[in-house]
Amino acid sequence: MKPMYQPTREQVAGLLQHTYHWVRAASEVTPAASWAAPALTVAVQLYDAEQYRPALGQLSAVVSMLHQTREAYPALPPL
Amino acid sequence: MTTPMTTQVPGIQGMQQQGYIPGFPPPLGLEQNAGFGQPFGGQQSGGQQFGGQQFGGQPFGGQQMQPQMYGQLPSYGQTQGSGQAQGFGQAQGSPQVQQAVQAVVSQLLPIAYQVILPQVVAITTHQVQQHLQQLVGWQLTGGQQQSGAGGFRPWGF
């Protein structure tokens, strides 16, 4: 049985930073990207609580939202 | 008297041709790995490193490719390639509404999982135990339903 993947703190922090910078830049292009900010905040809160796997799951949901945003606004670069 | 200065960032066109847009971080291929198919790793060409550990070789978000736990958003009329919202009624047509719904859901899901769901499970478990005890007692008494003090009424009826 394979062990569950446990992300490290640094990995989650890096992904959060990357997503945050992307959302911040995208919000200047289109306000629709700012919808992801509250959900990203939840991911940060989970990270602060040292819940790295839930934070990663929440971040995955944020990326899904941003993916749909990119479908509506193709000018946005990929994450 | 100040002279207006026009800033010119050299090589913007070149950077854009390489896929880098000013203001945005270089792409990591997160969309490809966050539940859209392939395992994480081997996608990044830039070799991004965070805290001395390079991303790669590990699935993003766990063993499953789908977003799990708080990432499992219900599909309230996900937009298809044609851009038309499907499912969940006809009211949701614009991407903005869908994004708003997803934003609200993504905020509520963690709370639901962490706070509401355990309480619901605890209450339900307790009620199920009570009903089971009543049912077993009712079975042991031969299923006799009697009114009054000596009677046993399963499920409170």
PDB file of C-alpha atoms in Angstrom:
ATOM      1  CA  MET A   1       0.000   0.000   0.000  1.00  0.00           C
ATOM      2  CA  LYS A   2       1.509   3.248  -1.083  1.00  0.00           C
ATOM      3  CA  PRO A   3       1.886   5.888   1.604  1.00  0.00           C
ATOM      4  CA  MET A   4      -0.142   9.030   1.267  1.00  0.00           C
ATOM      5  CA  TYR A   5       1.669  11.896  -0.291  1.00  0.00           C
ATOM      6  CA  GLN A   6       2.679  14.379   2.380  1.00  0.00           C
ATOM      7  CA  PRO A   7       3.658  17.744   0.998  1.00  0.00           C
ATOM      8  CA  THR A   8       6.338  19.648   2.780  1.00  0.00           C
ATOM      9  CA  ARG A   9       5.888  23.061   4.240  1.00  0.00           C
ATOM     10  CA  GLU A  10       8.219  24.585   1.711  1.00  0.00           C
ATOM     11  CA  GLN A  11       6.376  23.045  -1.201  1.00  0.00           C
ATOM     12  CA  VAL A  12       3.025  24.343  -0.044  1.00  0.00           C
ATOM     13  CA  ALA A  13       4.503  27.748   0.719  1.00  0.00           C
ATOM     14  CA  GLY A  14       6.027  27.965  -2.721  1.00  0.00           C
ATOM     15  CA  LEU A  15       2.807  27.006  -4.429  1.00  0.00           C
ATOM     16  CA  LEU A  16       0.867  29.511  -2.357  1.00  0.00           C
ATOM     17  CA  GLN A  17       3.303  32.261  -3.220  1.00  0.00           C
ATOM     18  CA  HIS A  18       3.218  31.393  -6.888  1.00  0.00           C
ATOM     19  CA  THR A  19      -0.565  31.328  -6.986  1.00  0.00           C
ATOM     20  CA  TYR A  20      -0.796  34.543  -5.013  1.00  0.00           C
ATOM     21  CA  HIS A  21       1.491  36.379  -7.424  1.00  0.00           C
ATOM     22  CA  TRP A  22      -0.438  35.019 -10.366  1.00  0.00           C
ATOM     23  CA  VAL A  23      -3.799  36.048  -8.920  1.00  0.00           C
ATOM     24  CA  ARG A  24      -2.460  39.468  -8.048  1.00  0.00           C
ATOM     25  CA  ALA A  25      -1.142  40.027 -11.556  1.00  0.00           C
ATOM     26  CA  ALA A  26      -4.264  38.601 -13.164  1.00  0.00           C
ATOM     27  CA  SER A  27      -6.516  40.823 -11.079  1.00  0.00           C
ATOM     28  CA  GLU A  28      -4.902  43.830 -12.698  1.00  0.00           C
ATOM     29  CA  VAL A  29      -5.793  42.420 -16.089  1.00  0.00           C
ATOM     30  CA  THR A  30      -9.289  41.258 -15.270  1.00  0.00           C
ATOM     31  CA  PRO A  31     -11.197  41.628 -12.003  1.00  0.00           C
ATOM     32  CA  ALA A  32     -12.681  38.170 -12.485  1.00  0.00           C
ATOM     33  CA  ALA A  33      -9.453  36.643 -11.228  1.00  0.00           C
ATOM     34  CA  SER A  34      -9.997  38.245  -7.842  1.00  0.00           C
ATOM     35  CA  TRP A  35     -12.738  35.709  -7.171  1.00  0.00           C
ATOM     36  CA  ALA A  36     -10.012  33.284  -6.217  1.00  0.00           C
ATOM     37  CA  ALA A  37      -8.654  35.515  -3.484  1.00  0.00           C
ATOM     38  CA  PRO A  38     -10.969  34.354  -0.672  1.00  0.00           C
ATOM     39  CA  ALA A  39     -10.433  30.724  -1.530  1.00  0.00           C
ATOM     40  CA  LEU A  40      -6.706  31.321  -1.640  1.00  0.00           C
ATOM     41  CA  THR A  41      -6.975  32.931   1.769  1.00  0.00           C
ATOM     42  CA  VAL A  42      -8.506  29.743   3.092  1.00  0.00           C
ATOM     43  CA  ALA A  43      -5.564  27.812   1.710  1.00  0.00           C
ATOM     44  CA  VAL A  44      -3.211  30.150   3.511  1.00  0.00           C
ATOM     45  CA  GLN A  45      -5.132  29.670   6.730  1.00  0.00           C
ATOM     46  CA  LEU A  46      -4.808  25.930   6.385  1.00  0.00           C
ATOM     47  CA  TYR A  47      -1.108  26.385   5.770  1.00  0.00           C
ATOM     48  CA  ASP A  48      -0.823  28.504   8.902  1.00  0.00           C
ATOM     49  CA  ALA A  49      -2.547  25.734  10.807  1.00  0.00           C
ATOM     50  CA  GLU A  50       0.100  23.326   9.460  1.00  0.00           C
ATOM     51  CA  GLN A  51      -2.567  21.414   7.558  1.00  0.00           C
ATOM     52  CA  TYR A  52      -0.480  20.989   4.452  1.00  0.00           C
ATOM     53  CA  ARG A  53      -2.477  18.325   2.661  1.00  0.00           C
ATOM     54  CA  PRO A  54      -5.774  20.168   3.112  1.00  0.00           C
ATOM     55  CA  ALA A  55      -4.026  23.342   2.040  1.00  0.00           C
ATOM     56  CA  LEU A  56      -2.842  21.587  -1.069  1.00  0.00           C
ATOM     57  CA  GLY A  57      -6.334  20.335  -1.759  1.00  0.00           C
ATOM     58  CA  GLN A  58      -7.739  23.803  -1.323  1.00  0.00           C
ATOM     59  CA  LEU A  59      -5.045  25.173  -3.575  1.00  0.00           C
ATOM     60  CA  SER A  60      -6.008  22.604  -6.159  1.00  0.00           C
ATOM     61  CA  ALA A  61      -9.554  23.944  -6.050  1.00  0.00           C
ATOM     62  CA  VAL A  62      -8.221  27.471  -6.501  1.00  0.00           C
ATOM     63  CA  VAL A  63      -6.249  26.383  -9.530  1.00  0.00           C
ATOM     64  CA  SER A  64      -9.402  24.806 -10.934  1.00  0.00           C
ATOM     65  CA  MET A  65     -11.213  28.112 -10.512  1.00  0.00           C
ATOM     66  CA  LEU A  66      -8.389  29.983 -12.166  1.00  0.00           C
ATOM     67  CA  HIS A  67      -8.382  27.480 -14.988  1.00  0.00           C
ATOM     68  CA  GLN A  68     -11.992  28.371 -15.689  1.00  0.00           C
ATOM     69  CA  THR A  69     -11.091  32.014 -15.490  1.00  0.00           C
ATOM     70  CA  ARG A  70      -8.438  31.461 -18.099  1.00  0.00           C
ATOM     71  CA  GLU A  71     -10.975  29.781 -20.319  1.00  0.00           C
ATOM     72  CA  ALA A  72     -13.092  32.912 -20.139  1.00  0.00           C
ATOM     73  CA  TYR A  73     -10.081  35.183 -20.549  1.00  0.00           C
ATOM     74  CA  PRO A  74      -7.585  33.495 -22.836  1.00  0.00           C
ATOM     75  CA  ALA A  75      -5.184  36.417 -22.568  1.00  0.00           C
ATOM     76  CA  LEU A  76      -4.202  35.272 -19.094  1.00  0.00           C
ATOM     77  CA  PRO A  77      -1.038  33.181 -19.026  1.00  0.00           C
ATOM     78  CA  PRO A  78      -0.985  29.653 -17.639  1.00  0.00           C
ATOM     79  CA  LEU A  79      -0.336  29.075 -13.983  1.00  0.00           C
TER      80      LEU A  79
ATOM     81  CA  MET B   1      10.352  71.391 -13.823  1.00  0.00           C
ATOM     82  CA  THR B   2      10.147  67.694 -14.254  1.00  0.00           C
ATOM     83  CA  THR B   3      10.467  66.042 -17.541  1.00  0.00           C
ATOM     84  CA  PRO B   4       8.210  63.116 -18.212  1.00  0.00           C
ATOM     85  CA  MET B   5      10.025  59.890 -18.321  1.00  0.00           C
ATOM     86  CA  THR B   6       8.853  57.031 -20.341  1.00  0.00           C
ATOM     87  CA  THR B   7      10.033  53.744 -19.049  1.00  0.00           C
ATOM     88  CA  GLN B   8      10.854  51.138 -21.522  1.00  0.00           C
ATOM     89  CA  VAL B   9      11.364  47.587 -20.507  1.00  0.00           C
ATOM     90  CA  PRO B  10      13.772  46.109 -22.963  1.00  0.00           C
ATOM     91  CA  GLY B  11      13.063  42.770 -24.455  1.00  0.00           C
ATOM     92  CA  ILE B  12       9.395  42.542 -23.559  1.00  0.00           C
ATOM     93  CA  GLN B  13       8.514  41.170 -26.936  1.00  0.00           C
ATOM     94  CA  GLY B  14      11.245  38.624 -26.662  1.00  0.00           C
ATOM     95  CA  MET B  15      10.082  37.567 -23.253  1.00  0.00           C
ATOM     96  CA  GLN B  16       6.522  37.310 -24.464  1.00  0.00           C
ATOM     97  CA  GLN B  17       7.624  35.112 -27.261  1.00  0.00           C
ATOM     98  CA  GLN B  18       9.245  32.856 -24.716  1.00  0.00           C
ATOM     99  CA  GLY B  19       5.946  32.601 -22.792  1.00  0.00           C
ATOM    100  CA  TYR B  20       6.826  35.029 -20.027  1.00  0.00           C
ATOM    101  CA  ILE B  21       4.482  37.920 -19.479  1.00  0.00           C
ATOM    102  CA  PRO B  22       5.650  40.802 -17.294  1.00  0.00           C
ATOM    103  CA  GLY B  23       3.962  40.866 -13.925  1.00  0.00           C
ATOM    104  CA  PHE B  24       3.134  37.181 -13.955  1.00  0.00           C
ATOM    105  CA  PRO B  25       5.327  34.484 -12.445  1.00  0.00           C
ATOM    106  CA  PRO B  26       6.765  31.933 -14.854  1.00  0.00           C
ATOM    107  CA  PRO B  27       4.309  29.099 -15.431  1.00  0.00           C
ATOM    108  CA  LEU B  28       4.693  25.938 -13.392  1.00  0.00           C
ATOM    109  CA  GLY B  29       2.108  23.868 -15.196  1.00  0.00           C
ATOM    110  CA  LEU B  30      -0.172  23.764 -12.167  1.00  0.00           C
ATOM    111  CA  GLU B  31      -3.300  23.502 -14.275  1.00  0.00           C
ATOM    112  CA  GLN B  32      -2.026  20.332 -15.832  1.00  0.00           C
ATOM    113  CA  ASN B  33      -1.454  18.755 -12.459  1.00  0.00           C
ATOM    114  CA  ALA B  34      -4.295  20.033 -10.319  1.00  0.00           C
ATOM    115  CA  GLY B  35      -6.777  17.328 -11.212  1.00  0.00           C
ATOM    116  CA  PHE B  36      -6.553  17.767 -14.928  1.00  0.00           C
ATOM    117  CA  GLY B  37      -4.600  14.643 -15.689  1.00  0.00           C
ATOM    118  CA  GLN B  38      -0.959  13.969 -15.340  1.00  0.00           C
ATOM    119  CA  PRO B  39       1.062  13.461 -12.204  1.00  0.00           C
ATOM    120  CA  PHE B  40       3.085  16.355 -11.008  1.00  0.00           C
ATOM    121  CA  GLY B  41       6.645  16.482 -12.073  1.00  0.00           C
ATOM    122  CA  GLY B  42       8.637  16.636 -15.190  1.00  0.00           C
ATOM    123  CA  GLN B  43       6.595  19.466 -16.564  1.00  0.00           C
ATOM    124  CA  GLN B  44       8.583  22.427 -15.413  1.00  0.00           C
ATOM    125  CA  SER B  45      11.348  23.581 -17.621  1.00  0.00           C
ATOM    126  CA  GLY B  46      12.535  26.329 -15.350  1.00  0.00           C
ATOM    127  CA  GLY B  47      13.397  24.103 -12.446  1.00  0.00           C
ATOM    128  CA  GLN B  48      11.615  26.132  -9.815  1.00  0.00           C
ATOM    129  CA  GLN B  49      12.815  25.391  -6.354  1.00  0.00           C
ATOM    130  CA  PHE B  50      11.149  26.324  -3.128  1.00  0.00           C
ATOM    131  CA  GLY B  51      13.000  25.897   0.095  1.00  0.00           C
ATOM    132  CA  GLY B  52      15.662  23.787  -1.495  1.00  0.00           C
ATOM    133  CA  GLN B  53      13.208  21.170  -2.705  1.00  0.00           C
ATOM    134  CA  GLN B  54      12.305  20.978  -6.329  1.00  0.00           C
ATOM    135  CA  PHE B  55       8.762  20.246  -7.310  1.00  0.00           C
ATOM    136  CA  GLY B  56       8.494  17.050  -9.152  1.00  0.00           C
ATOM    137  CA  GLY B  57       8.143  13.358  -8.838  1.00  0.00           C
ATOM    138  CA  GLN B  58       5.175  13.599  -6.550  1.00  0.00           C
ATOM    139  CA  PRO B  59       1.531  13.818  -7.420  1.00  0.00           C
ATOM    140  CA  PHE B  60       0.010  17.190  -6.777  1.00  0.00           C
ATOM    141  CA  GLY B  61      -2.713  17.082  -4.196  1.00  0.00           C
ATOM    142  CA  GLY B  62      -2.156  13.489  -3.192  1.00  0.00           C
ATOM    143  CA  GLN B  63      -2.340  10.191  -4.927  1.00  0.00           C
ATOM    144  CA  GLN B  64      -5.595  10.992  -6.614  1.00  0.00           C
ATOM    145  CA  MET B  65      -5.513  13.300  -9.555  1.00  0.00           C
ATOM    146  CA  GLN B  66      -8.803  14.919  -8.640  1.00  0.00           C
ATOM    147  CA  PRO B  67      -8.845  17.748  -6.128  1.00  0.00           C
ATOM    148  CA  GLN B  68      -9.795  16.183  -2.857  1.00  0.00           C
ATOM    149  CA  MET B  69     -11.364  17.324   0.337  1.00  0.00           C
ATOM    150  CA  TYR B  70     -11.906  20.971   0.014  1.00  0.00           C
ATOM    151  CA  GLY B  71     -11.034  20.920  -3.620  1.00  0.00           C
ATOM    152  CA  GLN B  72     -13.933  18.732  -4.621  1.00  0.00           C
ATOM    153  CA  LEU B  73     -16.202  21.442  -5.849  1.00  0.00           C
ATOM    154  CA  PRO B  74     -19.623  20.412  -7.080  1.00  0.00           C
ATOM    155  CA  SER B  75     -20.150  20.968 -10.740  1.00  0.00           C
ATOM    156  CA  TYR B  76     -22.731  23.693 -10.766  1.00  0.00           C
ATOM    157  CA  GLY B  77     -23.018  23.906 -14.466  1.00  0.00           C
ATOM    158  CA  GLN B  78     -19.415  23.789 -15.482  1.00  0.00           C
ATOM    159  CA  THR B  79     -18.702  25.577 -18.684  1.00  0.00           C
ATOM    160  CA  GLN B  80     -17.886  23.353 -21.577  1.00  0.00           C
ATOM    161  CA  GLY B  81     -15.834  24.274 -24.581  1.00  0.00           C
ATOM    162  CA  SER B  82     -18.723  26.100 -26.151  1.00  0.00           C
ATOM    163  CA  GLY B  83     -18.970  28.368 -23.143  1.00  0.00           C
ATOM    164  CA  GLN B  84     -22.524  27.396 -22.371  1.00  0.00           C
ATOM    165  CA  ALA B  85     -23.374  26.439 -18.819  1.00  0.00           C
ATOM    166  CA  GLN B  86     -24.959  23.053 -18.507  1.00  0.00           C
ATOM    167  CA  GLY B  87     -26.837  21.373 -15.727  1.00  0.00           C
ATOM    168  CA  PHE B  88     -28.261  22.828 -12.570  1.00  0.00           C
ATOM    169  CA  GLY B  89     -31.001  24.824 -14.175  1.00  0.00           C
ATOM    170  CA  GLN B  90     -31.001  27.533 -16.723  1.00  0.00           C
ATOM    171  CA  ALA B  91     -30.353  30.455 -14.422  1.00  0.00           C
ATOM    172  CA  GLN B  92     -26.561  30.129 -14.433  1.00  0.00           C
ATOM    173  CA  GLY B  93     -25.371  31.244 -17.802  1.00  0.00           C
ATOM    174  CA  SER B  94     -22.514  33.681 -17.285  1.00  0.00           C
ATOM    175  CA  PRO B  95     -19.040  32.669 -16.203  1.00  0.00           C
ATOM    176  CA  GLN B  96     -19.101  35.437 -13.620  1.00  0.00           C
ATOM    177  CA  VAL B  97     -22.009  33.838 -11.810  1.00  0.00           C
ATOM    178  CA  GLN B  98     -20.325  30.472 -11.892  1.00  0.00           C
ATOM    179  CA  GLN B  99     -17.155  31.934 -10.543  1.00  0.00           C
ATOM    180  CA  ALA B 100     -19.057  33.669  -7.800  1.00  0.00           C
ATOM    181  CA  VAL B 101     -20.773  30.437  -6.867  1.00  0.00           C
ATOM    182  CA  GLN B 102     -17.502  28.579  -6.874  1.00  0.00           C
ATOM    183  CA  ALA B 103     -15.883  31.254  -4.768  1.00  0.00           C
ATOM    184  CA  VAL B 104     -18.599  31.020  -2.165  1.00  0.00           C
ATOM    185  CA  VAL B 105     -18.594  27.238  -2.218  1.00  0.00           C
ATOM    186  CA  SER B 106     -14.839  27.074  -1.891  1.00  0.00           C
ATOM    187  CA  GLN B 107     -15.057  29.206   1.212  1.00  0.00           C
ATOM    188  CA  LEU B 108     -17.865  27.225   2.745  1.00  0.00           C
ATOM    189  CA  LEU B 109     -16.552  23.762   2.006  1.00  0.00           C
ATOM    190  CA  PRO B 110     -13.651  23.866   4.461  1.00  0.00           C
ATOM    191  CA  ILE B 111     -15.938  25.106   7.188  1.00  0.00           C
ATOM    192  CA  ALA B 112     -18.456  22.426   6.354  1.00  0.00           C
ATOM    193  CA  TYR B 113     -15.857  19.700   6.441  1.00  0.00           C
ATOM    194  CA  GLN B 114     -14.113  20.850   9.587  1.00  0.00           C
ATOM    195  CA  VAL B 115     -16.982  22.119  11.692  1.00  0.00           C
ATOM    196  CA  ILE B 116     -20.401  21.136  10.484  1.00  0.00           C
ATOM    197  CA  LEU B 117     -19.736  17.646   9.252  1.00  0.00           C
ATOM    198  CA  PRO B 118     -18.180  16.326  12.469  1.00  0.00           C
ATOM    199  CA  GLN B 119     -21.100  17.690  14.428  1.00  0.00           C
ATOM    200  CA  VAL B 120     -23.588  16.150  12.048  1.00  0.00           C
ATOM    201  CA  VAL B 121     -21.776  12.839  12.206  1.00  0.00           C
ATOM    202  CA  ALA B 122     -21.676  12.919  16.001  1.00  0.00           C
ATOM    203  CA  ILE B 123     -25.366  13.746  16.292  1.00  0.00           C
ATOM    204  CA  THR B 124     -26.329  11.184  13.703  1.00  0.00           C
ATOM    205  CA  THR B 125     -24.218   8.509  15.327  1.00  0.00           C
ATOM    206  CA  HIS B 126     -25.798   9.177  18.658  1.00  0.00           C
ATOM    207  CA  GLN B 127     -29.292   9.026  17.212  1.00  0.00           C
ATOM    208  CA  VAL B 128     -28.535   5.844  15.330  1.00  0.00           C
ATOM    209  CA  GLN B 129     -27.281   4.226  18.512  1.00  0.00           C
ATOM    210  CA  GLN B 130     -30.407   5.245  20.352  1.00  0.00           C
ATOM    211  CA  HIS B 131     -32.647   3.906  17.633  1.00  0.00           C
ATOM    212  CA  LEU B 132     -30.690   0.691  17.469  1.00  0.00           C
ATOM    213  CA  GLN B 133     -31.086   0.185  21.191  1.00  0.00           C
ATOM    214  CA  GLN B 134     -34.781   0.837  20.910  1.00  0.00           C
ATOM    215  CA  LEU B 135     -35.082  -1.548  17.998  1.00  0.00           C
ATOM    216  CA  VAL B 136     -33.184  -4.304  19.765  1.00  0.00           C
ATOM    217  CA  GLY B 137     -35.312  -3.846  22.834  1.00  0.00           C
ATOM    218  CA  TRP B 138     -38.426  -3.945  20.720  1.00  0.00           C
ATOM    219  CA  GLN B 139     -37.281  -7.135  19.080  1.00  0.00           C
ATOM    220  CA  LEU B 140     -36.512  -8.732  22.400  1.00  0.00           C
ATOM    221  CA  THR B 141     -39.968  -7.961  23.704  1.00  0.00           C
ATOM    222  CA  GLY B 142     -41.428  -9.778  20.753  1.00  0.00           C
ATOM    223  CA  GLY B 143     -42.527  -6.711  18.933  1.00  0.00           C
ATOM    224  CA  GLN B 144     -45.385  -6.083  21.219  1.00  0.00           C
ATOM    225  CA  GLN B 145     -46.565  -2.543  20.993  1.00  0.00           C
ATOM    226  CA  GLN B 146     -48.372  -1.600  24.121  1.00  0.00           C
ATOM    227  CA  SER B 147     -49.565   1.783  25.126  1.00  0.00           C
ATOM    228  CA  GLY B 148     -49.020   2.975  28.626  1.00  0.00           C
ATOM    229  CA  ALA B 149     -46.146   2.830  31.010  1.00  0.00           C
ATOM    230  CA  GLY B 150     -45.154  -0.716  30.280  1.00  0.00           C
ATOM    231  CA  GLY B 151     -45.315  -0.309  26.577  1.00  0.00           C
ATOM    232  CA  PHE B 152     -42.324   0.034  24.313  1.00  0.00           C
ATOM    233  CA  ARG B 153     -42.541   2.377  21.444  1.00  0.00           C
ATOM    234  CA  PRO B 154     -39.779   2.124  18.941  1.00  0.00           C
ATOM    235  CA  TRP B 155     -38.835   5.327  17.198  1.00  0.00           C
ATOM    236  CA  GLY B 156     -40.879   7.252  19.662  1.00  0.00           C
ATOM    237  CA  PHE B 157     -44.248   6.415  18.106  1.00  0.00           C
TER     238      PHE B 157
END
